[in-house]
Coordinates of C-alpha atoms and ligand atoms in Angstrom, one line a residue:
M1 CA 60.0 37.9 46.6
N2 CA 57.3 39.6 48.7
E3 CA 54.4 37.7 47.2
L4 CA 54.1 34.9 49.7
D5 CA 51.7 32.0 49.0
S6 CA 50.5 29.2 51.2
E7 CA 53.6 27.1 50.5
S8 CA 56.1 29.8 51.1
N9 CA 54.7 32.4 53.3
G10 CA 57.8 32.8 55.5
T11 CA 55.7 32.2 58.6
G12 CA 55.5 28.4 58.7
E13 CA 52.9 26.2 57.1
R14 CA 49.4 27.6 57.2
D15 CA 46.1 27.2 55.5
S16 CA 46.1 29.5 52.5
Q17 CA 42.7 30.8 53.6
A18 CA 43.9 31.6 57.1
V19 CA 47.3 33.3 56.8
T20 CA 46.1 36.3 58.8
A21 CA 43.2 37.1 61.1
L22 CA 44.3 40.8 61.0
W23 CA 42.2 43.1 58.9
H24 CA 44.9 45.2 57.3
P25 CA 44.5 48.9 56.7
Q26 CA 43.8 50.1 53.2
A27 CA 44.0 46.5 51.9
N28 CA 42.2 44.3 49.5
M29 CA 41.9 41.5 52.0
S30 CA 40.9 39.0 49.4
K31 CA 44.5 39.3 48.1
V32 CA 46.4 40.3 51.2
K33 CA 45.2 37.4 53.3
K34 CA 47.5 35.2 51.2
S35 CA 50.3 37.6 50.5
L36 CA 52.0 39.0 53.5
T37 CA 55.4 40.6 54.0
S38 CA 56.4 40.7 57.6
W39 CA 58.7 43.4 59.0
V40 CA 60.7 41.9 61.8
A41 CA 63.7 44.3 62.6
G42 CA 65.0 47.7 62.0
D43 CA 68.2 49.7 62.4
G44 CA 68.7 53.3 61.3
A45 CA 67.4 53.7 57.7
Y46 CA 67.1 49.9 57.2
I47 CA 64.4 47.3 57.9
W48 CA 64.5 43.5 57.6
D49 CA 61.7 41.4 56.2
G50 CA 60.8 37.9 57.6
E51 CA 63.0 36.2 55.0
G52 CA 66.1 38.1 56.2
N53 CA 66.3 40.7 53.4
R54 CA 67.6 44.1 54.4
L55 CA 65.9 47.0 52.7
L56 CA 66.5 50.7 52.7
D57 CA 63.3 52.2 54.1
L58 CA 62.6 55.0 51.5
P59 CA 59.1 55.9 52.8
A60 CA 60.3 55.7 56.5
S61 CA 57.3 53.4 56.9
L62 CA 54.4 55.9 56.5
W63 CA 56.5 59.1 56.6
Y64 CA 57.3 58.7 60.3
A65 CA 60.6 56.9 61.1
N66 CA 62.4 60.2 61.1
V67 CA 65.2 59.5 63.6
G68 CA 65.5 56.0 62.2
H69 CA 64.7 52.6 63.6
G70 CA 66.1 50.8 66.7
R71 CA 66.9 53.8 69.0
A72 CA 67.8 52.2 72.3
E73 CA 67.6 55.6 74.0
I74 CA 63.8 55.8 73.3
A75 CA 63.3 52.2 74.3
D76 CA 65.1 52.8 77.6
A77 CA 63.1 56.0 78.4
V78 CA 59.8 54.2 77.5
A79 CA 60.7 51.2 79.7
D80 CA 61.6 53.6 82.6
Q81 CA 58.4 55.5 82.2
I82 CA 56.3 52.4 82.2
R83 CA 58.0 51.2 85.4
T84 CA 57.2 54.6 87.0
L85 CA 53.7 55.2 85.6
E86 CA 52.7 53.9 82.2
A87 CA 49.7 56.2 81.9
Y88 CA 47.0 58.0 83.8
N89 CA 44.2 60.1 82.3
T90 CA 44.5 63.9 82.0
Y91 CA 40.7 64.6 82.1
G92 CA 39.8 67.7 84.2
A93 CA 42.6 68.8 86.5
F94 CA 44.6 65.6 86.3
A95 CA 48.1 66.2 84.8
S96 CA 50.7 64.0 83.2
P97 CA 54.2 65.5 83.8
P98 CA 55.5 64.3 80.4
A99 CA 52.5 65.8 78.6
E100 CA 52.9 69.1 80.4
E101 CA 56.6 69.1 79.5
L102 CA 56.0 68.2 75.9
A103 CA 53.3 70.8 75.5
L104 CA 55.7 73.5 76.7
R105 CA 58.5 72.2 74.5
L106 CA 56.2 72.3 71.5
Q107 CA 55.1 75.8 72.4
G108 CA 58.8 76.8 72.0
L109 CA 59.1 75.1 68.6
L110 CA 55.8 76.0 66.9
P111 CA 55.5 79.1 64.7
M112 CA 52.4 80.0 66.7
P113 CA 53.1 82.3 69.7
D114 CA 51.5 81.0 73.0
A115 CA 49.9 77.9 71.3
K116 CA 48.1 75.5 73.5
V117 CA 48.3 71.8 72.7
F118 CA 45.7 69.1 72.8
F119 CA 47.0 65.5 72.6
G120 CA 45.5 62.4 71.0
S121 CA 46.8 59.1 69.7
G122 CA 47.6 59.9 66.0
G123 CA 47.0 62.2 63.1
S124 CA 43.3 61.4 62.6
D125 CA 42.7 62.2 66.2
A126 CA 44.5 65.5 65.7
V127 CA 42.4 66.3 62.7
E128 CA 39.2 65.3 64.4
T129 CA 40.1 67.6 67.3
A130 CA 40.9 70.5 65.0
G131 CA 37.6 70.0 63.0
K132 CA 35.4 69.8 66.1
L133 CA 37.2 72.7 67.8
A134 CA 36.7 74.9 64.7
L135 CA 33.0 74.3 64.8
R136 CA 32.8 74.6 68.6
Y137 CA 34.8 77.9 68.5
W138 CA 32.5 79.6 66.0
G139 CA 29.5 78.4 68.0
A140 CA 31.0 79.6 71.3
V141 CA 31.8 83.1 70.0
G142 CA 28.3 83.6 68.6
Y143 CA 28.6 82.5 64.9
P144 CA 27.1 79.0 64.9
E145 CA 26.2 79.4 61.2
K146 CA 29.9 79.3 60.3
R147 CA 30.1 75.6 59.6
V148 CA 31.5 75.0 56.1
I149 CA 34.9 73.3 56.0
L150 CA 37.0 73.8 52.9
S151 CA 39.8 71.5 52.0
R152 CA 41.9 70.8 48.8
E153 CA 41.7 68.2 46.1
N154 CA 44.2 65.4 46.6
C155 CA 44.5 66.1 50.3
Y156 CA 44.7 63.5 53.0
H157 CA 43.6 64.3 56.5
G158 CA 43.3 60.8 58.0
L159 CA 40.4 58.4 58.0
H160 CA 38.4 59.1 61.1
L161 CA 34.9 60.5 60.2
F162 CA 36.0 64.1 60.0
G163 CA 39.1 63.4 57.9
T164 CA 37.1 61.1 55.7
S165 CA 34.5 63.8 55.2
V166 CA 37.1 66.4 54.0
A167 CA 39.2 63.9 52.0
G168 CA 40.4 65.2 48.7
I169 CA 41.3 61.7 47.5
E170 CA 37.9 60.7 46.2
A171 CA 38.4 56.9 46.8
N172 CA 38.9 57.6 50.5
R173 CA 35.5 59.3 50.8
S174 CA 33.3 57.2 48.6
G175 CA 31.1 54.3 49.7
Y176 CA 29.9 55.6 53.0
G177 CA 27.0 57.9 52.1
P178 CA 26.7 61.3 53.6
L179 CA 29.2 61.9 56.5
F180 CA 29.9 65.5 57.7
T181 CA 28.4 67.1 54.6
E182 CA 29.2 70.8 55.0
V183 CA 32.4 70.4 53.1
D184 CA 33.7 71.8 49.8
L185 CA 36.9 71.0 47.9
V186 CA 39.0 73.6 46.2
A187 CA 41.6 73.0 43.5
T188 CA 44.9 71.9 45.0
N189 CA 47.1 74.8 44.1
E190 CA 44.8 77.5 42.5
I191 CA 44.3 80.4 44.9
D192 CA 41.3 81.7 43.0
S193 CA 39.5 78.5 43.6
L194 CA 39.7 79.1 47.4
R195 CA 38.6 82.7 46.9
A196 CA 35.7 81.6 44.8
A197 CA 34.6 78.9 47.3
I198 CA 34.5 81.4 50.1
R199 CA 32.5 83.8 47.9
R200 CA 30.1 81.1 46.9
H201 CA 29.3 79.9 50.4
G202 CA 29.6 83.4 52.0
A203 CA 32.4 84.1 54.5
D204 CA 29.7 84.2 57.2
R205 CA 29.2 80.4 56.6
V206 CA 32.8 79.2 56.3
A207 CA 34.4 77.9 59.5
A208 CA 37.8 76.7 58.3
F209 CA 40.2 75.9 55.5
F210 CA 42.2 72.7 56.0
C211 CA 45.4 72.3 54.1
E212 CA 48.5 70.1 54.0
P213 CA 51.4 72.5 53.3
V214 CA 52.9 69.8 51.0
V215 CA 50.2 67.3 49.9
G216 CA 51.6 63.9 51.0
G217 CA 49.4 60.9 50.5
G218 CA 47.8 62.5 47.4
G219 CA 51.2 62.2 45.6
V220 CA 53.7 64.6 47.2
I221 CA 52.6 67.9 45.7
P222 CA 54.5 71.0 46.9
P223 CA 52.6 74.2 47.1
A224 CA 52.6 76.6 44.2
P225 CA 54.8 79.7 44.9
S226 CA 53.1 82.0 47.4
Y227 CA 49.9 79.7 47.4
L228 CA 50.1 79.1 51.2
I229 CA 50.8 82.7 52.3
E230 CA 48.0 83.9 50.0
A231 CA 45.6 81.3 51.3
Q232 CA 46.4 82.4 54.9
E233 CA 45.7 86.0 53.9
I234 CA 42.4 85.1 52.3
C235 CA 41.4 83.2 55.4
R236 CA 42.3 86.2 57.6
E237 CA 40.4 88.6 55.5
N238 CA 37.3 86.4 55.6
D239 CA 37.6 85.3 59.2
V240 CA 38.0 81.7 58.2
L241 CA 40.3 79.6 60.5
F242 CA 43.5 78.6 58.7
V243 CA 44.3 75.0 59.7
V244 CA 47.6 73.5 58.6
D245 CA 47.9 69.7 58.7
E246 CA 51.6 69.0 59.6
V247 CA 51.1 65.3 60.3
I248 CA 53.7 64.5 57.6
T249 CA 55.6 67.8 57.4
G250 CA 56.1 68.5 61.1
F251 CA 59.3 67.8 63.0
G252 CA 61.8 68.5 60.3
R253 CA 60.5 66.7 57.2
T254 CA 60.8 69.9 55.1
G255 CA 64.1 71.0 56.6
E256 CA 62.4 73.3 59.1
W257 CA 60.8 72.2 62.4
F258 CA 57.5 72.9 60.7
A259 CA 56.5 73.6 57.1
A260 CA 54.6 76.6 58.5
G261 CA 58.0 78.0 59.4
R262 CA 59.4 77.3 55.9
Y263 CA 56.5 79.0 54.2
G264 CA 56.1 81.9 56.7
L265 CA 52.7 80.8 58.1
E266 CA 51.1 81.3 61.4
P267 CA 48.1 79.0 61.5
D268 CA 45.1 79.2 63.8
L269 CA 45.2 75.4 64.3
M270 CA 47.9 72.9 63.4
T271 CA 47.8 69.1 63.5
M272 CA 50.8 66.9 64.1
A273 CA 51.6 63.2 64.7
K274 CA 54.1 60.7 63.0
G275 CA 57.4 62.6 63.5
I276 CA 56.4 63.7 67.0
T277 CA 57.6 60.3 68.2
S278 CA 59.2 59.1 64.9
G279 CA 56.6 56.3 65.3
Y280 CA 58.0 54.8 68.5
L281 CA 54.6 55.2 70.2
P282 CA 51.3 56.4 68.8
L283 CA 50.8 60.1 69.5
G284 CA 49.1 63.0 67.8
A285 CA 48.7 66.7 68.7
T286 CA 46.6 69.7 67.8
A287 CA 48.2 73.1 68.4
I288 CA 45.7 75.9 69.0
G289 CA 46.4 79.6 68.4
R290 CA 45.4 82.4 70.8
K291 CA 42.4 83.5 68.8
V292 CA 40.8 80.0 69.3
W293 CA 41.9 79.2 72.8
E294 CA 41.4 82.5 74.4
P295 CA 37.6 82.4 74.9
F296 CA 37.9 79.0 76.5
W297 CA 40.9 79.9 78.8
E298 CA 40.2 83.4 79.9
D299 CA 39.4 84.0 83.6
D300 CA 35.8 83.2 84.4
S301 CA 35.0 81.6 81.0
Q302 CA 32.2 79.2 81.2
L303 CA 33.1 77.6 77.9
L304 CA 34.1 73.9 77.8
F305 CA 35.5 72.0 74.9
R306 CA 33.7 68.7 75.6
H307 CA 36.2 66.6 73.8
G308 CA 38.9 64.2 75.0
L309 CA 40.4 60.8 74.3
T310 CA 41.4 58.2 76.8
Y311 CA 45.0 58.5 75.9
S312 CA 45.2 62.3 75.6
G313 CA 48.5 63.1 77.2
H314 CA 49.6 59.5 77.6
H315 CA 52.6 59.5 79.9
T316 CA 54.7 57.0 78.0
A317 CA 53.8 58.3 74.5
C318 CA 54.8 61.8 75.6
R319 CA 58.0 60.6 77.1
A320 CA 58.9 58.9 73.8
A321 CA 58.2 62.2 72.0
L322 CA 60.5 64.1 74.4
V323 CA 63.4 61.8 73.8
N324 CA 62.7 61.9 70.0
L325 CA 62.9 65.7 70.2
D326 CA 66.2 65.4 72.1
I327 CA 67.6 63.2 69.4
L328 CA 66.5 65.5 66.6
E329 CA 68.1 68.5 68.4
R330 CA 71.3 66.8 69.6
E331 CA 72.0 65.2 66.2
S332 CA 71.0 68.3 64.2
L333 CA 68.7 66.2 62.1
V334 CA 66.5 69.0 60.9
E335 CA 69.6 70.8 59.5
R336 CA 70.6 67.4 58.0
V337 CA 67.3 67.3 56.1
R338 CA 68.1 70.7 54.6
E339 CA 71.5 69.5 53.6
L340 CA 70.1 66.3 52.0
E341 CA 67.3 68.1 50.2
P342 CA 69.3 68.9 47.1
V343 CA 70.8 65.4 47.0
L344 CA 67.3 63.8 47.0
W345 CA 66.0 66.4 44.5
D346 CA 68.9 65.8 42.1
T347 CA 68.5 62.0 42.4
V348 CA 64.8 62.2 41.6
R349 CA 65.3 64.6 38.7
S350 CA 67.9 62.3 37.3
V351 CA 65.1 59.9 36.2
A352 CA 62.7 62.7 35.1
D353 CA 63.4 62.2 31.4
H354 CA 63.0 58.4 31.4
E355 CA 60.4 57.1 29.0
L356 CA 58.3 55.6 31.8
V357 CA 58.4 58.7 34.0
D358 CA 55.5 61.2 33.7
D359 CA 56.4 63.6 36.4
V360 CA 58.8 64.1 39.4
R361 CA 57.9 66.3 42.4
G362 CA 59.9 67.3 45.4
G363 CA 62.6 69.8 46.2
V364 CA 61.2 70.2 49.7
G365 CA 63.2 68.5 52.4
L366 CA 63.2 64.7 52.3
L367 CA 60.0 64.4 50.3
A368 CA 59.6 63.3 46.7
G369 CA 57.0 61.6 44.4
I370 CA 57.7 60.1 41.0
D371 CA 54.7 59.4 38.7
V372 CA 55.2 56.6 36.3
A373 CA 53.1 55.6 33.2
S374 CA 50.6 53.2 34.8
N375 CA 49.7 51.4 38.0
E376 CA 51.1 48.1 36.6
I377 CA 54.4 49.7 35.7
A378 CA 54.6 51.3 39.1
E379 CA 54.0 47.9 40.8
A380 CA 56.7 46.3 38.6
I381 CA 59.2 49.1 39.6
V382 CA 58.5 48.6 43.3
R383 CA 59.2 44.9 42.8
H384 CA 62.5 45.5 41.0
C385 CA 63.6 48.0 43.6
Y386 CA 62.7 45.5 46.4
E387 CA 64.9 42.8 44.8
E388 CA 67.8 45.3 44.9
G389 CA 67.2 46.1 48.6
M390 CA 65.3 49.3 48.2
L391 CA 61.8 49.6 49.6
T392 CA 59.3 52.1 48.2
R393 CA 55.5 52.1 47.9
L394 CA 52.7 53.6 45.9
I395 CA 50.6 56.6 46.8
G396 CA 48.1 59.0 45.1
S397 CA 46.3 57.2 42.3
G398 CA 48.6 54.2 42.6
R399 CA 51.3 55.2 40.1
T400 CA 53.3 57.6 42.3
L401 CA 56.5 56.2 44.1
H402 CA 56.6 57.5 47.6
I403 CA 60.0 58.7 48.9
S404 CA 60.4 60.2 52.4
P405 CA 63.4 58.5 54.0
P406 CA 64.5 58.6 57.6
F407 CA 66.6 61.7 58.3
V408 CA 69.6 59.5 59.2
I409 CA 69.9 58.3 55.6
E410 CA 73.3 59.0 54.0
A411 CA 73.7 61.0 50.8
G412 CA 75.4 58.0 49.2
E413 CA 72.3 55.8 50.0
I414 CA 70.0 58.3 48.3
E415 CA 72.3 58.3 45.2
A416 CA 72.4 54.5 45.3
F417 CA 68.6 54.5 45.2
G418 CA 68.7 56.7 42.1
E419 CA 70.9 54.0 40.4
V420 CA 68.6 51.2 41.4
L421 CA 65.6 53.1 40.3
S422 CA 67.2 53.9 37.0
R423 CA 68.0 50.1 36.4
A424 CA 64.4 49.2 37.5
L425 CA 62.9 51.7 35.0
D426 CA 65.1 50.2 32.2
A427 CA 64.2 46.7 33.1
V428 CA 60.5 47.4 33.2
L429 CA 60.7 49.3 29.9
E430 CA 62.3 46.2 28.4
E431 CA 59.6 43.9 29.8
V432 CA 56.9 46.2 28.5
A433 CA 58.6 46.3 25.0
S434 CA 58.9 42.5 24.9
S435 CA 55.4 41.7 26.1
Ligands
PLP501 N1 47.0 64.1 58.1 C1 47.9 63.8 57.2 C2 48.5 64.9 56.3 C3 48.4 62.5 57.0 O1 49.3 62.2 56.1 C4 47.9 61.5 57.9 C5 48.3 60.1 57.7 O2 49.1 59.7 56.8 C6 46.9 61.8 58.8 C7 46.5 63.1 58.9 C8 46.3 60.8 59.6 O3 47.2 60.3 60.6 P1 47.0 58.8 61.3 O4 47.1 57.8 60.2 O5 48.1 58.8 62.3 O6 45.6 58.8 61.9

């Protein structure tokens, strides 16, 4: 159904070699140029493809459509802001009222007292800002030799140069030659591996430890019990900045405003994007704790963080974020995630014993991953689910089903997905047996 060829591409008649001029992200263009699925409309937890099929959006696009699609309230606020002033830069002393308001609002939500906020256009910008600031901070306070960045196997921190350099998914890092090289990976959930890495490099050389509280793109891997709090302690003991990447987990995805809140963390730096606007406009943010901001902000400081992006503090993107936060609060959507957590977890566990299922992970908010036996089987399951109106996709090594629905999904819709998935698994098992 979603494999469109030159005769039936849903977009009119076109040359099979020229279906698209768009270089798609993370795509094998030799295949994708002739095989497009267009997304043309959305409403709540549903999206429509170019052929008129309605699908339940189980990954919420890329983990971001948290308040659901088609919110007129955000559209109206955005239109109003564009008519008033679409954007103006915030370099130097120039201020964007929506960005000022959003930074203060975030300050009130973050589990980091007195945090300052630096805006960019997405998660990779936020990670880039955090990485550069970690290095700049240590240089500024007299420890320029603290440069090593530690991150975890399987982690995903976006694909700008810094995020690519610290990538824990090997395929995302390979093929470029040396990037930022002072990086070391530790085992995803083994605290001794972090301890050993700091010992190996020497605490006086380690600048920061980057971690996703729940590994997302690497396959939805929740933290081992007490891993994160112990990691934070180890970082504190060794004067290593503790950087929590909440690009996926922020803004309610784990049933708390931030996963840092759920796991009792107080990071030095925190990155955010996606759920900050639920994807209505591109926006990312880096929250900076007192330890890091103070030397730059104190009276008479001569220190400058010579970093900025054209759209840092973009008026309209920040306005979209403010209305998104209004919706999350007014509709108690973070609480709703907590209520739906056991429904999703029970649903996912209901297929755990199927012959084709290797592992199920989740139990944290509206996040789940299901590993199946092979990449081909995973692709077949995605196709079967699509035919029954359920959209999922593959992450990690390509055999993990990605489930992170919009917060407005109903419990019954999650359960219905469980039934469709179960039928898809049986159908694929039959296909495998008869092939
Ligand atoms: N960090 C994490 C944990 C992510 O999952 C992502 C994107 O999926 C990013 C950073 C990068 O965000 P973006 O794709 O908006 O640049």
